[in-house]
GROMACS .gro file of C-alpha atoms in nm:
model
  420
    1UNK     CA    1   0.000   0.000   0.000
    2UNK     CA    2   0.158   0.382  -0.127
    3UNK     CA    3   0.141   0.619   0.164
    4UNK     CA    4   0.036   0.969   0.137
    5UNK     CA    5   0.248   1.287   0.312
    6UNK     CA    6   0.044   1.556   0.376
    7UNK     CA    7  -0.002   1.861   0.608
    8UNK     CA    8  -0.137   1.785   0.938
    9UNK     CA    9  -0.511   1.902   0.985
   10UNK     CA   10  -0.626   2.001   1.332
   11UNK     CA   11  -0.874   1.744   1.329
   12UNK     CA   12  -0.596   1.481   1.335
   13UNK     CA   13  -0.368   1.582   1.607
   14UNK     CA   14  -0.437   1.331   1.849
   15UNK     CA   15  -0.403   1.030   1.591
   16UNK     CA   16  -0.077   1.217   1.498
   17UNK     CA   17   0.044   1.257   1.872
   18UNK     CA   18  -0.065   0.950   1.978
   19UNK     CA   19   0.186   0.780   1.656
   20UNK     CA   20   0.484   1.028   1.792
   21UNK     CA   21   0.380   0.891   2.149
   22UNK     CA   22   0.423   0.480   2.062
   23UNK     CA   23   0.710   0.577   1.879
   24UNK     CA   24   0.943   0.734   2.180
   25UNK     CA   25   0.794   0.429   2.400
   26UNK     CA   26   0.463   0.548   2.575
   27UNK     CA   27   0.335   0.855   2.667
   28UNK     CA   28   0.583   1.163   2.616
   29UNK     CA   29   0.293   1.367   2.880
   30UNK     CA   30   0.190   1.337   3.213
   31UNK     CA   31  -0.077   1.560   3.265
   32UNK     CA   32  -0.365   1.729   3.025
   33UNK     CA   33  -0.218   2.045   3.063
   34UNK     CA   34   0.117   1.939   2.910
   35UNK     CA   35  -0.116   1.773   2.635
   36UNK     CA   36  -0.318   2.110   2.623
   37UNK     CA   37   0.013   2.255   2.590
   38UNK     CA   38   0.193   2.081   2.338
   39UNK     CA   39  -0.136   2.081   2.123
   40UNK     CA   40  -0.176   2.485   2.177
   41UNK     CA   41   0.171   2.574   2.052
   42UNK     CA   42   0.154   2.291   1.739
   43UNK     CA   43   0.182   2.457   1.425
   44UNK     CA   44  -0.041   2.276   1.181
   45UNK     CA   45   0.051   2.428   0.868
   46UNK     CA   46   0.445   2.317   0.936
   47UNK     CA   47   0.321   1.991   1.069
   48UNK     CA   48   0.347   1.675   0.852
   49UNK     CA   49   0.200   1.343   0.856
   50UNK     CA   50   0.249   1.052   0.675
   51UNK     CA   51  -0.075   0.793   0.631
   52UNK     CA   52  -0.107   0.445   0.541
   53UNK     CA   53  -0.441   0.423   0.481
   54UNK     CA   54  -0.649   0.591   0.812
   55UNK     CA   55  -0.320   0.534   1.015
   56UNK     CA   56  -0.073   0.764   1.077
   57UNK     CA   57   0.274   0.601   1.033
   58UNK     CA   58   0.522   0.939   1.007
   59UNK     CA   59   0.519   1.264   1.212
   60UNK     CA   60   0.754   1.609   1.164
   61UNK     CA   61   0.654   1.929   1.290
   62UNK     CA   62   0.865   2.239   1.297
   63UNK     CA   63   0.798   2.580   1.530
   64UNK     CA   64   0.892   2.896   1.471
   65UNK     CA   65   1.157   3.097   1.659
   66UNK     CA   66   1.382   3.350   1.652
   67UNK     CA   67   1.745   3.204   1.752
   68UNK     CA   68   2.021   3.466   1.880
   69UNK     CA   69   2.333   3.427   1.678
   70UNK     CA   70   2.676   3.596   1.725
   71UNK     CA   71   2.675   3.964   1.716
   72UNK     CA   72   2.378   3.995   1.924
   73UNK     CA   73   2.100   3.957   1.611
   74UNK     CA   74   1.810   3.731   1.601
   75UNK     CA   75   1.720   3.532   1.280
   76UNK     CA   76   1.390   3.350   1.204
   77UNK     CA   77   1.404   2.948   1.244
   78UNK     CA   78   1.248   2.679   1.198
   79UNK     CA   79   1.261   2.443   1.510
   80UNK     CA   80   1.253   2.139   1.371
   81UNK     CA   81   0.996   1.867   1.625
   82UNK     CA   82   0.784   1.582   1.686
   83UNK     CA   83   0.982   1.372   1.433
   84UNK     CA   84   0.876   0.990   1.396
   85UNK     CA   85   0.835   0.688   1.227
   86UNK     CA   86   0.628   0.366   1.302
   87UNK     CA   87   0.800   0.054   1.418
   88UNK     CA   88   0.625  -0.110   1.130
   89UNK     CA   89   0.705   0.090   0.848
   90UNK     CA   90   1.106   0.152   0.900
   91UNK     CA   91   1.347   0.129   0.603
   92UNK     CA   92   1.055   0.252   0.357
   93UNK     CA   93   1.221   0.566   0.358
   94UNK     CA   94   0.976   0.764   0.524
   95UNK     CA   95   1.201   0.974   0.736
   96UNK     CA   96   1.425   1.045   0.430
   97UNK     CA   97   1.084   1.142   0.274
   98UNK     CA   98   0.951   1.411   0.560
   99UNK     CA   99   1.308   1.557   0.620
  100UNK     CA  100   1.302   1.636   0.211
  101UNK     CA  101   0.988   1.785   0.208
  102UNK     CA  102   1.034   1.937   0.556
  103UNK     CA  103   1.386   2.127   0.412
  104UNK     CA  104   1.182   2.234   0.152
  105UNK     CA  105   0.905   2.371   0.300
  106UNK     CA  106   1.207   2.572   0.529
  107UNK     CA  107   1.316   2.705   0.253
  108UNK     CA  108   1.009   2.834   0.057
  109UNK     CA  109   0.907   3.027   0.395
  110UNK     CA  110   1.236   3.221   0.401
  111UNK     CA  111   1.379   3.049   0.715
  112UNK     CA  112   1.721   3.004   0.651
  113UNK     CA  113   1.799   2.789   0.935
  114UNK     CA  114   1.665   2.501   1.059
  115UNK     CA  115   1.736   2.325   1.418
  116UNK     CA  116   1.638   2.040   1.670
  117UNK     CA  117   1.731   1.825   1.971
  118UNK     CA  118   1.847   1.487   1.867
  119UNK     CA  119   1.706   1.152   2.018
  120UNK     CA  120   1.975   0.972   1.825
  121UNK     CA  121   2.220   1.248   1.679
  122UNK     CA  122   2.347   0.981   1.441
  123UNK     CA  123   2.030   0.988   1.231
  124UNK     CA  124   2.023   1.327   1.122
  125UNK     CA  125   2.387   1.385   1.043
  126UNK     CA  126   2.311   1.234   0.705
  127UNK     CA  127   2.060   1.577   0.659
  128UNK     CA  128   2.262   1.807   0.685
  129UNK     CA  129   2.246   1.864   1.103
  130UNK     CA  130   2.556   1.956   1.300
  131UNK     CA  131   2.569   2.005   1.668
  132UNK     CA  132   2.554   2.370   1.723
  133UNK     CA  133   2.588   2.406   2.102
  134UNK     CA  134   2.672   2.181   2.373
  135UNK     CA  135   2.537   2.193   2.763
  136UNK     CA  136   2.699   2.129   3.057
  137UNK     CA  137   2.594   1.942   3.332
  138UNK     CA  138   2.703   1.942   3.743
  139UNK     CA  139   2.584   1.746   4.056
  140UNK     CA  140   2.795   1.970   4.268
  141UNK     CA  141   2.871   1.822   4.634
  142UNK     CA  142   2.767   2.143   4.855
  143UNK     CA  143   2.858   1.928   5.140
  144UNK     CA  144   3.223   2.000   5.049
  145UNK     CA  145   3.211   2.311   4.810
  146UNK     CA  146   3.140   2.698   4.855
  147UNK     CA  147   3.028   2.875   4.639
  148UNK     CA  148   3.171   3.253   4.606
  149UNK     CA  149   2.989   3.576   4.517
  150UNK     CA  150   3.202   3.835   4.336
  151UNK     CA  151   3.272   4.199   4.480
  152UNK     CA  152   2.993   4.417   4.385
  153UNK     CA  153   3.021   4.735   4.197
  154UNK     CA  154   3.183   5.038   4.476
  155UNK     CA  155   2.864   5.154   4.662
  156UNK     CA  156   2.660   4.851   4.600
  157UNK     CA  157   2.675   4.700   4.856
  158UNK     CA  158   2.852   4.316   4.918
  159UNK     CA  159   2.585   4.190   4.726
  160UNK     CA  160   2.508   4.416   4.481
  161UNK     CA  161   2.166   4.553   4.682
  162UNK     CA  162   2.056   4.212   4.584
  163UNK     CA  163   1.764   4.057   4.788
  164UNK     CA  164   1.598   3.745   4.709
  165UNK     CA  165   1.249   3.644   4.771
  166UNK     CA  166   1.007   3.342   4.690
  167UNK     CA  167   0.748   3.376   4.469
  168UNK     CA  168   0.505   3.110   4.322
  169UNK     CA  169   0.606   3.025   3.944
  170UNK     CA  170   0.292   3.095   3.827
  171UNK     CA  171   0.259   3.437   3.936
  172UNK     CA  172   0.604   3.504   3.880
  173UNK     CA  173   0.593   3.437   3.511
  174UNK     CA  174   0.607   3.775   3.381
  175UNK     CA  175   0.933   3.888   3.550
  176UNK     CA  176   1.068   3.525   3.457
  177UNK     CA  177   1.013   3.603   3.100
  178UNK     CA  178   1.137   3.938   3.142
  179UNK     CA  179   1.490   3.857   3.281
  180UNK     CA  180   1.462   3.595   2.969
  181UNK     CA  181   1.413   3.831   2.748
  182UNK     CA  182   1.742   4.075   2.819
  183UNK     CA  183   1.963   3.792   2.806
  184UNK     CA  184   1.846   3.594   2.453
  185UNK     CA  185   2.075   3.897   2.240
  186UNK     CA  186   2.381   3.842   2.488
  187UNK     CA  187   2.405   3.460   2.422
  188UNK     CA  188   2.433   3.274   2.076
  189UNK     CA  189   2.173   2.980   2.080
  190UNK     CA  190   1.913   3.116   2.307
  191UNK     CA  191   1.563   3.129   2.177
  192UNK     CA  192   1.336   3.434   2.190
  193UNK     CA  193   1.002   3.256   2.305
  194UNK     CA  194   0.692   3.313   2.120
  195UNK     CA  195   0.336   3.302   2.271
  196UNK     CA  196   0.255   3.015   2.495
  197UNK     CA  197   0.603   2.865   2.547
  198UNK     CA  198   0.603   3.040   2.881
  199UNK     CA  199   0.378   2.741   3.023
  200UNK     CA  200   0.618   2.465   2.908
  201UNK     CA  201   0.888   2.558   3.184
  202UNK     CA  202   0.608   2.569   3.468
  203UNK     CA  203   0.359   2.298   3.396
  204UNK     CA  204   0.474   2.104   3.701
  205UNK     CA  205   0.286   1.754   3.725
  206UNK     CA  206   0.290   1.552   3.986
  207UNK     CA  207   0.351   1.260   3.846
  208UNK     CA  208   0.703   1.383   3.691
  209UNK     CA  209   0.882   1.490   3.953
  210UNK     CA  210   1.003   1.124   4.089
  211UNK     CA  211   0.952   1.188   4.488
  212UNK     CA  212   1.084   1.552   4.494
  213UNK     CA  213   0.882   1.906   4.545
  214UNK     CA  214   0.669   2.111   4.351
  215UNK     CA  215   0.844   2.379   4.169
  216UNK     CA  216   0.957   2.638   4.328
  217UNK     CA  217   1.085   2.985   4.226
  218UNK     CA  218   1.292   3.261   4.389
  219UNK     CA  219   1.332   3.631   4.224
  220UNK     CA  220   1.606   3.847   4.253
  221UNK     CA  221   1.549   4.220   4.306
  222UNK     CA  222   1.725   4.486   4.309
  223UNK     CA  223   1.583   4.871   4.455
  224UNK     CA  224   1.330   4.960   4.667
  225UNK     CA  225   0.984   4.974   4.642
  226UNK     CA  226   0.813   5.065   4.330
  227UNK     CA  227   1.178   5.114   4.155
  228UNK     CA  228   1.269   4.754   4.247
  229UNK     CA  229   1.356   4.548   3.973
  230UNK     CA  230   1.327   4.185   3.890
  231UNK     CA  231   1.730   4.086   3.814
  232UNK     CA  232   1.722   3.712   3.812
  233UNK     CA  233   1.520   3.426   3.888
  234UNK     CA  234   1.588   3.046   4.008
  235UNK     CA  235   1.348   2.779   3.936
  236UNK     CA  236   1.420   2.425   4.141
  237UNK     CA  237   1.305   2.125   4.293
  238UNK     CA  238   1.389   1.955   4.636
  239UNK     CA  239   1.429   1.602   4.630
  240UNK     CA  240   1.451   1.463   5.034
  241UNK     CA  241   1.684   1.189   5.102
  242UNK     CA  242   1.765   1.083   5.440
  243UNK     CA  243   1.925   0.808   5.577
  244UNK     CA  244   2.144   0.700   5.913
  245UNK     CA  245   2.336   0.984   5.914
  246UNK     CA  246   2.090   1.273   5.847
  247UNK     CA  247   1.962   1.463   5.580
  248UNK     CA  248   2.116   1.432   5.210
  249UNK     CA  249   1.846   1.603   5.008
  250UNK     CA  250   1.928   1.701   4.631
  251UNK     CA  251   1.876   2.032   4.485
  252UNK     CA  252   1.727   1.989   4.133
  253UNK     CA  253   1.779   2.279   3.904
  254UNK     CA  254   1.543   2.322   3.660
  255UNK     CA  255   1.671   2.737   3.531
  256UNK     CA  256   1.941   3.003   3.646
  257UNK     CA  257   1.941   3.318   3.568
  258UNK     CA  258   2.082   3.681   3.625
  259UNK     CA  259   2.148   3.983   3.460
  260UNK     CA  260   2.456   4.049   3.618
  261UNK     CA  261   2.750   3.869   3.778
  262UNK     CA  262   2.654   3.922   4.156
  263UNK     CA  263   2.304   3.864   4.078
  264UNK     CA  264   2.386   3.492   3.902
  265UNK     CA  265   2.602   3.424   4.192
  266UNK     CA  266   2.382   3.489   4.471
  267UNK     CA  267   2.143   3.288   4.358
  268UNK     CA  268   2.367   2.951   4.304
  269UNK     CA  269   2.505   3.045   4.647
  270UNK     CA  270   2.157   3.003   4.773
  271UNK     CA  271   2.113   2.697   4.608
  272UNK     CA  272   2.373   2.552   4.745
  273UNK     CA  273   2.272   2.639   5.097
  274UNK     CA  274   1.932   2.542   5.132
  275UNK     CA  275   1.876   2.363   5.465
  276UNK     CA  276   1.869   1.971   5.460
  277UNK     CA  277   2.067   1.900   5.111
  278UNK     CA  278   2.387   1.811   5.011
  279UNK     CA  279   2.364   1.804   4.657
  280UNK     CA  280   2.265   2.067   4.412
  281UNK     CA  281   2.222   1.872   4.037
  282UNK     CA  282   2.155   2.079   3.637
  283UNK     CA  283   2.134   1.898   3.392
  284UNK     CA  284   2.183   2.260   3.137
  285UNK     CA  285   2.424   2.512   3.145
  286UNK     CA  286   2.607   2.663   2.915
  287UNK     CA  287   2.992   2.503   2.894
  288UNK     CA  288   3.104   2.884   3.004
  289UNK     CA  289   2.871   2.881   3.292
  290UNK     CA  290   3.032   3.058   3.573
  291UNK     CA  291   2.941   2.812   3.835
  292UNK     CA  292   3.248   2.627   3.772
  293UNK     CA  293   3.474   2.929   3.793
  294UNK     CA  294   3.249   3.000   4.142
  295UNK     CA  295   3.259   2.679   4.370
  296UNK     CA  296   3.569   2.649   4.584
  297UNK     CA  297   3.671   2.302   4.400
  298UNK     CA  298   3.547   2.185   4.035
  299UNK     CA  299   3.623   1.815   4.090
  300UNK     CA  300   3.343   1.787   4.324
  301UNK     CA  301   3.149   1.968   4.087
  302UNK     CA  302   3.057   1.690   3.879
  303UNK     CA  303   3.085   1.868   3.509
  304UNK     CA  304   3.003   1.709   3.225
  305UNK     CA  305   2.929   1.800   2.852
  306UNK     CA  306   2.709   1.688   2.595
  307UNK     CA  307   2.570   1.790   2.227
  308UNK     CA  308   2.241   1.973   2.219
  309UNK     CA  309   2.120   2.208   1.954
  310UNK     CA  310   2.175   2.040   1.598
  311UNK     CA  311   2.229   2.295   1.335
  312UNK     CA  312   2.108   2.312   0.968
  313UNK     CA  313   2.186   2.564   0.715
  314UNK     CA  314   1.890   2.566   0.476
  315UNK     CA  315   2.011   2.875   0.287
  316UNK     CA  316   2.362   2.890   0.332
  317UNK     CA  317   2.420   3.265   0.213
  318UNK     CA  318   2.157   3.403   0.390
  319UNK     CA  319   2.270   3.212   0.744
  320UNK     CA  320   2.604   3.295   0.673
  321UNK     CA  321   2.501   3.677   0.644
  322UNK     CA  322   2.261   3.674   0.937
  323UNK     CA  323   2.545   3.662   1.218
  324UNK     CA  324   2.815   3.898   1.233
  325UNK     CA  325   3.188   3.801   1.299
  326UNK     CA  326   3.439   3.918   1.579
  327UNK     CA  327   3.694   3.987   1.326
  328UNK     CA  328   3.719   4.114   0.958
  329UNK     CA  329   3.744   3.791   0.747
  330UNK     CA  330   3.664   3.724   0.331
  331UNK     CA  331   3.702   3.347   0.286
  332UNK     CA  332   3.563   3.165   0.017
  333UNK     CA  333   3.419   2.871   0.132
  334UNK     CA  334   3.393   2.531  -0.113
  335UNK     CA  335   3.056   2.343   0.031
  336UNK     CA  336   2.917   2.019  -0.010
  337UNK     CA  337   2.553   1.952   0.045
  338UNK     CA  338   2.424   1.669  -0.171
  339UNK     CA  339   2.080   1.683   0.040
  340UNK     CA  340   2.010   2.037  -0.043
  341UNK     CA  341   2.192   2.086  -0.408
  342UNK     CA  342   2.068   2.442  -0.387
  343UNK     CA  343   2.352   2.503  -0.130
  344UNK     CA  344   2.643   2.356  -0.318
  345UNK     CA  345   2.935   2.539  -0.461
  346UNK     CA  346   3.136   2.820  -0.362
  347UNK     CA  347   3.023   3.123  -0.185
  348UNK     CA  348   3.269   3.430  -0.032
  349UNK     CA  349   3.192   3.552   0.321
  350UNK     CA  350   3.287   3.902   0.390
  351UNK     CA  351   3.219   4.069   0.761
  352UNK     CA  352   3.280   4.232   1.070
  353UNK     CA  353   3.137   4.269   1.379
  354UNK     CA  354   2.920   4.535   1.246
  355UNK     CA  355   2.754   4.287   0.981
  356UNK     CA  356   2.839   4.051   0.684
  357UNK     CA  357   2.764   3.952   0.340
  358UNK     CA  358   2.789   3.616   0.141
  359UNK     CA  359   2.740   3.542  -0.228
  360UNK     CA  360   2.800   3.284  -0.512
  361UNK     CA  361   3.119   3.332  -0.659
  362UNK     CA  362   3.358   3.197  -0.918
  363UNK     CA  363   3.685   3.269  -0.706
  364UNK     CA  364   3.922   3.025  -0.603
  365UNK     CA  365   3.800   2.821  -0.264
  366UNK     CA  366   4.014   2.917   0.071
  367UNK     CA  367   3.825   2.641   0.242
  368UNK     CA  368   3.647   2.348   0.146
  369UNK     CA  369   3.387   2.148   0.374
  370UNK     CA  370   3.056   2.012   0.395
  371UNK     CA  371   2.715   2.171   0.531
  372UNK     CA  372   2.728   2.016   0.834
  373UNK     CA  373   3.051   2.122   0.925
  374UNK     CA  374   2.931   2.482   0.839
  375UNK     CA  375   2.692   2.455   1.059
  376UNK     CA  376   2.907   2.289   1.394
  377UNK     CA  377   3.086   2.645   1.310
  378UNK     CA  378   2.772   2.860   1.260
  379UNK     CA  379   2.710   2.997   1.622
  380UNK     CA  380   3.038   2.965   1.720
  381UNK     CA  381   3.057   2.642   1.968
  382UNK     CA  382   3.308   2.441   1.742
  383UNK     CA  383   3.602   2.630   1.548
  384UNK     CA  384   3.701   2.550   1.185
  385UNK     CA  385   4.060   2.480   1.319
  386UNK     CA  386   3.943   2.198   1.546
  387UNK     CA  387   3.735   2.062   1.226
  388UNK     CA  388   4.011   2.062   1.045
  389UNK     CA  389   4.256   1.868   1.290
  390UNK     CA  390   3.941   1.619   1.230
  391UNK     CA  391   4.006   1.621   0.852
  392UNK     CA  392   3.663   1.729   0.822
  393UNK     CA  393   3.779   2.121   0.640
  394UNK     CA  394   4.032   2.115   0.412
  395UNK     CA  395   4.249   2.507   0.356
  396UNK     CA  396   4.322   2.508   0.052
  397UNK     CA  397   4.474   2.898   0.084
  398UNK     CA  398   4.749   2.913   0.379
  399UNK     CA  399   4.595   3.121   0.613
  400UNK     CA  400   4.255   3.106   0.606
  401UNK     CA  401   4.180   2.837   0.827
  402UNK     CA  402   4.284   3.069   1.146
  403UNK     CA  403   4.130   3.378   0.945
  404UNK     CA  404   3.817   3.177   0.951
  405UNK     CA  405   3.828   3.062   1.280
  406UNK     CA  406   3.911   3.373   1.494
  407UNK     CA  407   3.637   3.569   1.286
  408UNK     CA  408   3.398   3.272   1.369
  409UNK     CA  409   3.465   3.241   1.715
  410UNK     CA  410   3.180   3.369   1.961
  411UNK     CA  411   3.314   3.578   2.346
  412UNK     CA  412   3.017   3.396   2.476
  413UNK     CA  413   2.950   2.990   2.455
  414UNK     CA  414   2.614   2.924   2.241
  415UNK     CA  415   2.337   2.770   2.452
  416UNK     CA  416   1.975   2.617   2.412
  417UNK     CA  417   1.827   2.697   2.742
  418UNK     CA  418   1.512   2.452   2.696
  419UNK     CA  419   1.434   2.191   2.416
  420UNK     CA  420   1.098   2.172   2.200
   0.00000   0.00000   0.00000
């Protein structure tokens, strides 16, 4: 029997969901809010299905965001989502099927990137995807390790006229968002958060949190009165262990975040004090956090890094000219992209930090490599000199491999603060 790939209606969402559901294992929600939720921010028109018959045996959905990118600008995305294929329809090439049509759909809305989380980071490699930004994760032993808060500016105060209070996430949403807000330009990766993606960090079911606390929230202010302002926010869980010797409860970090040095400080000193735990755990940080610059020994800080935004330049001029560069460079890049054809062939990059262009051209490659690697380099996690020591970019002009790679090169790590 053919199969037939279409755009998802409304009316079949559930069929559709319930087909991504089987596919990752069981039920990917806990609650009907989380189901409300995921069904409220669902973008039917850049949703596809594919149907044998009346069942739904492929699903690919892609949102909408704006993603920060070096330089401090903010270009339009497509979040790529929901991706899945039946247990009995694999090798038919379904998956092949919905990422071609999904790259060009991409493409004929004017997105010029497209990104996603990877289940299996293997499988999308083949498309085109590289991994963007990294996270870091710490399970650091407070039991053993201090963490310090920098001097304040002269007059401040030691803690910056910082004062912390709790708040119930719910009610606290707007200043959450706010704080959010200032810091997506500062930070390559970070995405600015349309309508309705507030609820996903605070939908807080009972049934997920494994035996620790509801969510809880504390603000950091700054002023008096009616001038104080909102500065930072925590979001955590408390997780009680106790055994013969006393309390060993975990703090679980769900979001950390300040608009200022002090401000990010105080608050991971707080979480590492909070009466009756030994542990604070996050599972996503950026690998420049400054936690592990902050605690009084890193080996007991537990760090670890893994791959988490995957990359994929649909239109490789416009991506390239999107992002601005932290020094002068004009390389002419050879590229590879057998999966989007439209991308192949040389194109010279010229920039600054104040902006960039990038257009076909005839000239003699300085660098040769394939999308994907383009896109490891695009927000500036993963320099084309350590791709190269992989044998994965060739210079083919002496010189512009480091040209390249200190003009590509981002102050600030690239982060994804939450997937979709």
């Amino acid at each position: 029997m053919t199969t037939d790939l279409r755009v998802l209606e409304a009316s079949e969402w559930e069929r559709w969901f319930g087909t991504l559901e089987r596919a990752f294992g069981g039920a990917l929600v806990s609650s009907a809010e989380q189901r409300e939720m995921w069904r409220s921010v669902t973008e039917h028109e850049r949703s596809i299905g594919v149907w044998d018959g009346d069942e739904c045996v492929g699903t690919a959905g892609a949102f909408t965001f704006g993603l920060s990118v070096p330089g401090g600008g903010v270009v339009s995305a497509a979040g790529v989502t929901m991706v899945s294929v039946a247990a009995t329809h694999r090798r038919r090439g379904i998956l092949t099927a919905m990422m071609r049509r999904q790259l060009d759909d991409v493409r004929s809305w004017g997105q010029s990137v497209a990104l996603l989380t990877a289940s299996e980071p293997e499988i999308y490699g083949r498309f085109g995807y590289g991994v963007g930004t990294r996270q870091l994760s710490a399970e650091i032993d407070t039991s053993r390790v201090s963490v310090k808060v920098p001097a304040a500016a002269p007059g401040a105060g030691g803690d910056g006229g910082t004062r912390l209070r709790y708040a119930a996430p719910d009610e606290a949403r707007e200043e959450i968002e706010s704080v959010y807000a200032r810091l997506v330009a500062g930070r390559p990766g970070m995405l600015e958060r349309r309508p309705g993606w507030d609820r996903k960090l605070l939908i807080d079911p009972p049934e997920t949190r494994e035996g620790a606390s509801a969510l809880q929230c504390v603000l950091a202010r700054r002023g008096e009165g009616d001038d104080a302002e909102t500065v930072g926010y925590a979001l955590y869980r408390i997780k009680p262990v106790w055994d013969s010797a006393g309390p060993k409860g975990t703090v679980e970090v769900e979001q950390v975040a300040g608009l200022d040095p002090v401000t990010y400080a105080t608050l991971w000193r707080f979480l590492a004090g909070i009466d009756l735990t030994s542990t604070v755990s996050a599972s996503n940080l950026p690998v420049d956090d400054p936690i592990q610059f902050l605690v009084s020994d890193v080996r007991r800080a537990g760090i670890r890094v893994r791959d988490s935004l995957h990359v994929r330049l649909v239109e490789v001029g416009a991506a390239l000219a999107a992002r601005a560069y932290q020094a002068p460079v004009d390389v002419v890049f050879e590229v590879d992209d057998a999966f989007c054809p439209w991308n192949e062939g040389r194109w010279r990059l010229t920039g600054d930090e104040k902006g960039a262009s990038c257009e076909r051209t005839a000239d003699a490659a300085d660098l040769s490599l394939s999308v994907r690697e383009l896109a490891t380099m695009y927000l500036g996690d993963t320099s084309p000199a350590a791709l190269a020591r992989a044998g994965l970019v060739r210079e083919l002009r002496p010189g512009a491999l480091t040209e390249a790679s200190i003009a590509f090169a981002s102050p600030v790590a690239p982060w994804l603060p939450h997937g979709f």
